[in-house]
PDB file of N, CA and C in Angstrom:
ATOM      1  N   UNK A  22     -11.284  25.568 -85.179  1.00 83.00           N
ATOM      2  CA  UNK A  22     -12.313  24.662 -85.674  1.00 83.00           C
ATOM      3  C   UNK A  22     -11.746  23.252 -85.863  1.00 83.00           C
ATOM      4  N   UNK A  23     -10.540  23.168 -86.375  1.00 88.00           N
ATOM      5  CA  UNK A  23      -9.909  21.863 -86.586  1.00 88.00           C
ATOM      6  C   UNK A  23      -9.637  21.170 -85.253  1.00 88.00           C
ATOM      7  N   UNK A  24      -9.183  21.927 -84.270  1.00 90.00           N
ATOM      8  CA  UNK A  24      -8.931  21.364 -82.940  1.00 90.00           C
ATOM      9  C   UNK A  24     -10.241  20.883 -82.312  1.00 90.00           C
ATOM     10  N   UNK A  25     -11.267  21.705 -82.396  1.00 91.00           N
ATOM     11  CA  UNK A  25     -12.580  21.323 -81.858  1.00 91.00           C
ATOM     12  C   UNK A  25     -13.061  20.018 -82.485  1.00 91.00           C
ATOM     13  N   UNK A  26     -12.966  19.925 -83.790  1.00 93.00           N
ATOM     14  CA  UNK A  26     -13.443  18.730 -84.490  1.00 93.00           C
ATOM     15  C   UNK A  26     -12.639  17.496 -84.082  1.00 93.00           C
ATOM     16  N   UNK A  27     -11.334  17.659 -83.926  1.00 92.00           N
ATOM     17  CA  UNK A  27     -10.482  16.541 -83.502  1.00 92.00           C
ATOM     18  C   UNK A  27     -10.849  16.091 -82.092  1.00 92.00           C
ATOM     19  N   UNK A  28     -11.085  17.047 -81.198  1.00 93.00           N
ATOM     20  CA  UNK A  28     -11.491  16.703 -79.830  1.00 93.00           C
ATOM     21  C   UNK A  28     -12.854  16.025 -79.809  1.00 93.00           C
ATOM     22  N   UNK A  29     -13.761  16.555 -80.590  1.00 92.00           N
ATOM     23  CA  UNK A  29     -15.114  15.970 -80.661  1.00 92.00           C
ATOM     24  C   UNK A  29     -15.044  14.508 -81.088  1.00 92.00           C
ATOM     25  N   UNK A  30     -14.257  14.226 -82.112  1.00 94.00           N
ATOM     26  CA  UNK A  30     -14.110  12.847 -82.591  1.00 94.00           C
ATOM     27  C   UNK A  30     -13.494  11.955 -81.525  1.00 94.00           C
ATOM     28  N   UNK A  31     -12.503  12.484 -80.817  1.00 93.00           N
ATOM     29  CA  UNK A  31     -11.827  11.704 -79.777  1.00 93.00           C
ATOM     30  C   UNK A  31     -12.785  11.383 -78.629  1.00 93.00           C
ATOM     31  N   UNK A  32     -13.625  12.336 -78.271  1.00 93.00           N
ATOM     32  CA  UNK A  32     -14.600  12.110 -77.195  1.00 93.00           C
ATOM     33  C   UNK A  32     -15.679  11.135 -77.645  1.00 93.00           C
ATOM     34  N   UNK A  33     -16.146  11.267 -78.856  1.00 94.00           N
ATOM     35  CA  UNK A  33     -17.194  10.385 -79.376  1.00 94.00           C
ATOM     36  C   UNK A  33     -16.713   8.933 -79.415  1.00 94.00           C
ATOM     37  N   UNK A  34     -15.441   8.723 -79.672  1.00 95.00           N
ATOM     38  CA  UNK A  34     -14.893   7.366 -79.721  1.00 95.00           C
ATOM     39  C   UNK A  34     -14.867   6.695 -78.354  1.00 95.00           C
ATOM     40  N   UNK A  35     -14.825   7.477 -77.290  1.00 93.00           N
ATOM     41  CA  UNK A  35     -14.674   6.925 -75.959  1.00 93.00           C
ATOM     42  C   UNK A  35     -15.952   7.149 -75.139  1.00 93.00           C
ATOM     43  N   UNK A  36     -16.770   6.132 -75.052  1.00 95.00           N
ATOM     44  CA  UNK A  36     -18.058   6.218 -74.351  1.00 95.00           C
ATOM     45  C   UNK A  36     -17.879   6.494 -72.852  1.00 95.00           C
ATOM     46  N   UNK A  37     -16.805   5.964 -72.243  1.00 93.00           N
ATOM     47  CA  UNK A  37     -16.568   6.212 -70.824  1.00 93.00           C
ATOM     48  C   UNK A  37     -16.302   7.691 -70.573  1.00 93.00           C
ATOM     49  N   UNK A  38     -15.499   8.296 -71.428  1.00 92.00           N
ATOM     50  CA  UNK A  38     -15.201   9.718 -71.268  1.00 92.00           C
ATOM     51  C   UNK A  38     -16.474  10.536 -71.446  1.00 92.00           C
ATOM     52  N   UNK A  39     -17.292  10.175 -72.411  1.00 93.00           N
ATOM     53  CA  UNK A  39     -18.574  10.859 -72.592  1.00 93.00           C
ATOM     54  C   UNK A  39     -19.397  10.783 -71.310  1.00 93.00           C
ATOM     55  N   UNK A  40     -19.464   9.592 -70.762  1.00 93.00           N
ATOM     56  CA  UNK A  40     -20.246   9.358 -69.546  1.00 93.00           C
ATOM     57  C   UNK A  40     -19.694  10.184 -68.386  1.00 93.00           C
ATOM     58  N   UNK A  41     -18.380  10.161 -68.186  1.00 91.00           N
ATOM     59  CA  UNK A  41     -17.778  10.889 -67.069  1.00 91.00           C
ATOM     60  C   UNK A  41     -17.932  12.399 -67.213  1.00 91.00           C
ATOM     61  N   UNK A  42     -17.738  12.913 -68.426  1.00 92.00           N
ATOM     62  CA  UNK A  42     -17.905  14.355 -68.633  1.00 92.00           C
ATOM     63  C   UNK A  42     -19.352  14.774 -68.378  1.00 92.00           C
ATOM     64  N   UNK A  43     -20.291  13.951 -68.819  1.00 93.00           N
ATOM     65  CA  UNK A  43     -21.701  14.262 -68.586  1.00 93.00           C
ATOM     66  C   UNK A  43     -22.034  14.189 -67.091  1.00 93.00           C
ATOM     67  N   UNK A  44     -21.510  13.193 -66.402  1.00 90.00           N
ATOM     68  CA  UNK A  44     -21.742  13.076 -64.958  1.00 90.00           C
ATOM     69  C   UNK A  44     -21.171  14.295 -64.226  1.00 90.00           C
ATOM     70  N   UNK A  45     -19.970  14.705 -64.617  1.00 89.00           N
ATOM     71  CA  UNK A  45     -19.359  15.874 -63.994  1.00 89.00           C
ATOM     72  C   UNK A  45     -20.193  17.121 -64.276  1.00 89.00           C
ATOM     73  N   UNK A  46     -20.684  17.258 -65.479  1.00 91.00           N
ATOM     74  CA  UNK A  46     -21.530  18.399 -65.850  1.00 91.00           C
ATOM     75  C   UNK A  46     -22.784  18.450 -64.983  1.00 91.00           C
ATOM     76  N   UNK A  47     -23.399  17.290 -64.765  1.00 90.00           N
ATOM     77  CA  UNK A  47     -24.620  17.235 -63.964  1.00 90.00           C
ATOM     78  C   UNK A  47     -24.341  17.419 -62.473  1.00 90.00           C
ATOM     79  N   UNK A  48     -23.227  16.880 -62.004  1.00 86.00           N
ATOM     80  CA  UNK A  48     -22.891  16.930 -60.585  1.00 86.00           C
ATOM     81  C   UNK A  48     -22.382  18.304 -60.157  1.00 86.00           C
ATOM     82  N   UNK A  49     -21.486  18.862 -60.958  1.00 84.00           N
ATOM     83  CA  UNK A  49     -20.835  20.116 -60.575  1.00 84.00           C
ATOM     84  C   UNK A  49     -20.485  20.901 -61.831  1.00 84.00           C
ATOM     85  N   UNK A  50     -21.374  21.769 -62.226  1.00 88.00           N
ATOM     86  CA  UNK A  50     -21.166  22.518 -63.465  1.00 88.00           C
ATOM     87  C   UNK A  50     -19.925  23.404 -63.387  1.00 88.00           C
ATOM     88  N   UNK A  51     -19.590  23.887 -62.183  1.00 87.00           N
ATOM     89  CA  UNK A  51     -18.382  24.704 -62.027  1.00 87.00           C
ATOM     90  C   UNK A  51     -17.144  23.908 -62.421  1.00 87.00           C
ATOM     91  N   UNK A  52     -17.018  22.684 -61.939  1.00 86.00           N
ATOM     92  CA  UNK A  52     -15.861  21.841 -62.276  1.00 86.00           C
ATOM     93  C   UNK A  52     -15.843  21.501 -63.755  1.00 86.00           C
ATOM     94  N   UNK A  53     -17.014  21.265 -64.318  1.00 90.00           N
ATOM     95  CA  UNK A  53     -17.108  20.960 -65.749  1.00 90.00           C
ATOM     96  C   UNK A  53     -16.611  22.143 -66.582  1.00 90.00           C
ATOM     97  N   UNK A  54     -17.066  23.329 -66.249  1.00 93.00           N
ATOM     98  CA  UNK A  54     -16.637  24.531 -66.973  1.00 93.00           C
ATOM     99  C   UNK A  54     -15.145  24.764 -66.759  1.00 93.00           C
ATOM    100  N   UNK A  55     -14.664  24.486 -65.560  1.00 91.00           N
ATOM    101  CA  UNK A  55     -13.236  24.625 -65.279  1.00 91.00           C
ATOM    102  C   UNK A  55     -12.408  23.697 -66.169  1.00 91.00           C
ATOM    103  N   UNK A  56     -12.876  22.472 -66.383  1.00 92.00           N
ATOM    104  CA  UNK A  56     -12.176  21.541 -67.282  1.00 92.00           C
ATOM    105  C   UNK A  56     -12.107  22.107 -68.703  1.00 92.00           C
ATOM    106  N   UNK A  57     -13.195  22.661 -69.154  1.00 93.00           N
ATOM    107  CA  UNK A  57     -13.227  23.256 -70.490  1.00 93.00           C
ATOM    108  C   UNK A  57     -12.272  24.441 -70.556  1.00 93.00           C
ATOM    109  N   UNK A  58     -12.303  25.300 -69.546  1.00 94.00           N
ATOM    110  CA  UNK A  58     -11.418  26.467 -69.532  1.00 94.00           C
ATOM    111  C   UNK A  58      -9.949  26.074 -69.514  1.00 94.00           C
ATOM    112  N   UNK A  59      -9.605  25.075 -68.714  1.00 94.00           N
ATOM    113  CA  UNK A  59      -8.213  24.612 -68.658  1.00 94.00           C
ATOM    114  C   UNK A  59      -7.783  24.078 -70.019  1.00 94.00           C
ATOM    115  N   UNK A  60      -8.650  23.329 -70.670  1.00 93.00           N
ATOM    116  CA  UNK A  60      -8.288  22.784 -71.981  1.00 93.00           C
ATOM    117  C   UNK A  60      -8.105  23.900 -73.015  1.00 93.00           C
ATOM    118  N   UNK A  61      -8.906  24.947 -72.923  1.00 92.00           N
ATOM    119  CA  UNK A  61      -8.764  26.080 -73.842  1.00 92.00           C
ATOM    120  C   UNK A  61      -7.437  26.791 -73.603  1.00 92.00           C
ATOM    121  N   UNK A  62      -7.099  27.019 -72.341  1.00 93.00           N
ATOM    122  CA  UNK A  62      -5.833  27.678 -72.020  1.00 93.00           C
ATOM    123  C   UNK A  62      -4.651  26.840 -72.509  1.00 93.00           C
ATOM    124  N   UNK A  63      -4.700  25.536 -72.277  1.00 93.00           N
ATOM    125  CA  UNK A  63      -3.638  24.644 -72.749  1.00 93.00           C
ATOM    126  C   UNK A  63      -3.508  24.729 -74.263  1.00 93.00           C
ATOM    127  N   UNK A  64      -4.629  24.683 -74.955  1.00 91.00           N
ATOM    128  CA  UNK A  64      -4.609  24.747 -76.423  1.00 91.00           C
ATOM    129  C   UNK A  64      -3.992  26.049 -76.915  1.00 91.00           C
ATOM    130  N   UNK A  65      -4.374  27.150 -76.294  1.00 89.00           N
ATOM    131  CA  UNK A  65      -3.845  28.452 -76.701  1.00 89.00           C
ATOM    132  C   UNK A  65      -2.345  28.532 -76.429  1.00 89.00           C
ATOM    133  N   UNK A  66      -1.926  28.029 -75.280  1.00 90.00           N
ATOM    134  CA  UNK A  66      -0.511  28.102 -74.924  1.00 90.00           C
ATOM    135  C   UNK A  66       0.364  27.218 -75.814  1.00 90.00           C
ATOM    136  N   UNK A  67      -0.171  26.099 -76.253  1.00 88.00           N
ATOM    137  CA  UNK A  67       0.640  25.143 -77.009  1.00 88.00           C
ATOM    138  C   UNK A  67       0.523  25.289 -78.522  1.00 88.00           C
ATOM    139  N   UNK A  68      -0.455  26.051 -78.964  1.00 85.00           N
ATOM    140  CA  UNK A  68      -0.645  26.203 -80.403  1.00 85.00           C
ATOM    141  C   UNK A  68       0.486  27.051 -80.988  1.00 85.00           C
ATOM    142  N   UNK A  69       1.109  26.525 -82.035  1.00 79.00           N
ATOM    143  CA  UNK A  69       2.202  27.224 -82.694  1.00 79.00           C
ATOM    144  C   UNK A  69       1.816  27.452 -84.146  1.00 79.00           C
ATOM    145  N   UNK A  70       1.826  28.708 -84.559  1.00 80.00           N
ATOM    146  CA  UNK A  70       1.504  29.065 -85.948  1.00 80.00           C
ATOM    147  C   UNK A  70       0.156  28.520 -86.395  1.00 80.00           C
ATOM    148  N   UNK A  71      -0.792  28.469 -85.491  1.00 80.00           N
ATOM    149  CA  UNK A  71      -2.149  27.991 -85.763  1.00 80.00           C
ATOM    150  C   UNK A  71      -2.162  26.592 -86.391  1.00 80.00           C
ATOM    151  N   UNK A  72      -1.191  25.774 -86.021  1.00 85.00           N
ATOM    152  CA  UNK A  72      -1.153  24.393 -86.505  1.00 85.00           C
ATOM    153  C   UNK A  72      -1.761  23.475 -85.458  1.00 85.00           C
ATOM    154  N   UNK A  73      -2.583  22.563 -85.912  1.00 86.00           N
ATOM    155  CA  UNK A  73      -3.193  21.571 -85.022  1.00 86.00           C
ATOM    156  C   UNK A  73      -2.585  20.218 -85.386  1.00 86.00           C
ATOM    157  N   UNK A  74      -1.814  19.683 -84.444  1.00 87.00           N
ATOM    158  CA  UNK A  74      -1.226  18.364 -84.677  1.00 87.00           C
ATOM    159  C   UNK A  74      -1.736  17.390 -83.616  1.00 87.00           C
ATOM    160  N   UNK A  75      -1.343  16.153 -83.754  1.00 91.00           N
ATOM    161  CA  UNK A  75      -1.826  15.098 -82.862  1.00 91.00           C
ATOM    162  C   UNK A  75      -1.455  15.379 -81.402  1.00 91.00           C
ATOM    163  N   UNK A  76      -0.262  15.887 -81.179  1.00 91.00           N
ATOM    164  CA  UNK A  76       0.188  16.171 -79.818  1.00 91.00           C
ATOM    165  C   UNK A  76      -0.667  17.265 -79.170  1.00 91.00           C
ATOM    166  N   UNK A  77      -0.985  18.305 -79.912  1.00 91.00           N
ATOM    167  CA  UNK A  77      -1.841  19.375 -79.390  1.00 91.00           C
ATOM    168  C   UNK A  77      -3.222  18.832 -79.048  1.00 91.00           C
ATOM    169  N   UNK A  78      -3.766  18.014 -79.917  1.00 92.00           N
ATOM    170  CA  UNK A  78      -5.080  17.413 -79.671  1.00 92.00           C
ATOM    171  C   UNK A  78      -5.040  16.550 -78.408  1.00 92.00           C
ATOM    172  N   UNK A  79      -4.010  15.718 -78.275  1.00 93.00           N
ATOM    173  CA  UNK A  79      -3.906  14.834 -77.112  1.00 93.00           C
ATOM    174  C   UNK A  79      -3.756  15.608 -75.810  1.00 93.00           C
ATOM    175  N   UNK A  80      -2.917  16.629 -75.793  1.00 93.00           N
ATOM    176  CA  UNK A  80      -2.717  17.409 -74.575  1.00 93.00           C
ATOM    177  C   UNK A  80      -3.966  18.210 -74.205  1.00 93.00           C
ATOM    178  N   UNK A  81      -4.656  18.719 -75.197  1.00 93.00           N
ATOM    179  CA  UNK A  81      -5.897  19.447 -74.935  1.00 93.00           C
ATOM    180  C   UNK A  81      -6.965  18.497 -74.398  1.00 93.00           C
ATOM    181  N   UNK A  82      -7.008  17.300 -74.944  1.00 94.00           N
ATOM    182  CA  UNK A  82      -7.945  16.260 -74.489  1.00 94.00           C
ATOM    183  C   UNK A  82      -7.668  15.890 -73.033  1.00 94.00           C
ATOM    184  N   UNK A  83      -6.402  15.702 -72.709  1.00 93.00           N
ATOM    185  CA  UNK A  83      -6.023  15.356 -71.332  1.00 93.00           C
ATOM    186  C   UNK A  83      -6.410  16.487 -70.382  1.00 93.00           C
ATOM    187  N   UNK A  84      -6.185  17.720 -70.805  1.00 93.00           N
ATOM    188  CA  UNK A  84      -6.573  18.868 -69.977  1.00 93.00           C
ATOM    189  C   UNK A  84      -8.091  18.895 -69.770  1.00 93.00           C
ATOM    190  N   UNK A  85      -8.829  18.511 -70.793  1.00 92.00           N
ATOM    191  CA  UNK A  85     -10.290  18.499 -70.689  1.00 92.00           C
ATOM    192  C   UNK A  85     -10.777  17.492 -69.660  1.00 92.00           C
ATOM    193  N   UNK A  86     -10.154  16.336 -69.611  1.00 91.00           N
ATOM    194  CA  UNK A  86     -10.640  15.275 -68.712  1.00 91.00           C
ATOM    195  C   UNK A  86      -9.875  15.210 -67.385  1.00 91.00           C
ATOM    196  N   UNK A  87      -9.035  16.195 -67.116  1.00 88.00           N
ATOM    197  CA  UNK A  87      -8.164  16.111 -65.944  1.00 88.00           C
ATOM    198  C   UNK A  87      -8.917  16.041 -64.614  1.00 88.00           C
ATOM    199  N   UNK A  88     -10.121  16.514 -64.542  1.00 84.00           N
ATOM    200  CA  UNK A  88     -10.846  16.544 -63.269  1.00 84.00           C
ATOM    201  C   UNK A  88     -12.039  15.593 -63.204  1.00 84.00           C
ATOM    202  N   UNK A  89     -12.175  14.677 -64.129  1.00 85.00           N
ATOM    203  CA  UNK A  89     -13.349  13.806 -64.088  1.00 85.00           C
ATOM    204  C   UNK A  89     -13.355  12.909 -62.854  1.00 85.00           C
ATOM    205  N   UNK A  90     -12.228  12.743 -62.230  1.00 81.00           N
ATOM    206  CA  UNK A  90     -12.168  11.964 -61.003  1.00 81.00           C
ATOM    207  C   UNK A  90     -12.967  12.578 -59.870  1.00 81.00           C
ATOM    208  N   UNK A  91     -13.316  13.840 -60.011  1.00 80.00           N
ATOM    209  CA  UNK A  91     -14.118  14.512 -58.982  1.00 80.00           C
ATOM    210  C   UNK A  91     -15.487  13.864 -58.806  1.00 80.00           C
ATOM    211  N   UNK A  92     -15.962  13.168 -59.816  1.00 80.00           N
ATOM    212  CA  UNK A  92     -17.276  12.536 -59.672  1.00 80.00           C
ATOM    213  C   UNK A  92     -17.270  11.445 -58.617  1.00 80.00           C
ATOM    214  N   UNK A  93     -16.088  10.970 -58.270  1.00 78.00           N
ATOM    215  CA  UNK A  93     -15.978   9.953 -57.221  1.00 78.00           C
ATOM    216  C   UNK A  93     -16.076  10.585 -55.822  1.00 78.00           C
ATOM    217  N   UNK A  94     -15.990  11.910 -55.767  1.00 77.00           N
ATOM    218  CA  UNK A  94     -16.040  12.616 -54.493  1.00 77.00           C
ATOM    219  C   UNK A  94     -17.310  13.459 -54.396  1.00 77.00           C
ATOM    220  N   UNK A  95     -18.442  12.880 -54.672  1.00 70.00           N
ATOM    221  CA  UNK A  95     -19.714  13.603 -54.728  1.00 70.00           C
ATOM    222  C   UNK A  95     -20.017  14.342 -53.415  1.00 70.00           C
ATOM    223  N   UNK A  96     -19.722  13.713 -52.284  1.00 63.00           N
ATOM    224  CA  UNK A  96     -20.040  14.323 -50.992  1.00 63.00           C
ATOM    225  C   UNK A  96     -19.226  15.603 -50.770  1.00 63.00           C
ATOM    226  N   UNK A  97     -17.987  15.592 -51.191  1.00 65.00           N
ATOM    227  CA  UNK A  97     -17.126  16.770 -51.010  1.00 65.00           C
ATOM    228  C   UNK A  97     -17.586  17.893 -51.933  1.00 65.00           C
ATOM    229  N   UNK A  98     -17.901  17.559 -53.161  1.00 62.00           N
ATOM    230  CA  UNK A  98     -18.302  18.569 -54.136  1.00 62.00           C
ATOM    231  C   UNK A  98     -19.611  19.236 -53.745  1.00 62.00           C
ATOM    232  N   UNK A  99     -20.522  18.470 -53.189  1.00 61.00           N
ATOM    233  CA  UNK A  99     -21.857  19.006 -52.883  1.00 61.00           C
ATOM    234  C   UNK A  99     -21.860  19.942 -51.668  1.00 61.00           C
ATOM    235  N   UNK A 100     -20.756  20.057 -50.944  1.00 57.00           N
ATOM    236  CA  UNK A 100     -20.712  20.933 -49.755  1.00 57.00           C
ATOM    237  C   UNK A 100     -20.458  22.356 -50.138  1.00 57.00           C
TER     238      UNK A 100
END
């Protein structure tokens, strides 16, 4: 819950990231879900003793947005 809240705040602060994640969700829901799944796996792998620190939040955030560049390749994704 603490990690989720930290990520939510980080996303809300960055309007561009909000826009890109929403565009990816609308363009290719599979890629959007994949970003979420990757971020969950990263969080689980890096979490130590159920502690949520700034580094865990940042790495999970990066994992979440790692594929937003796919929105620039709309023609490839739509095939």
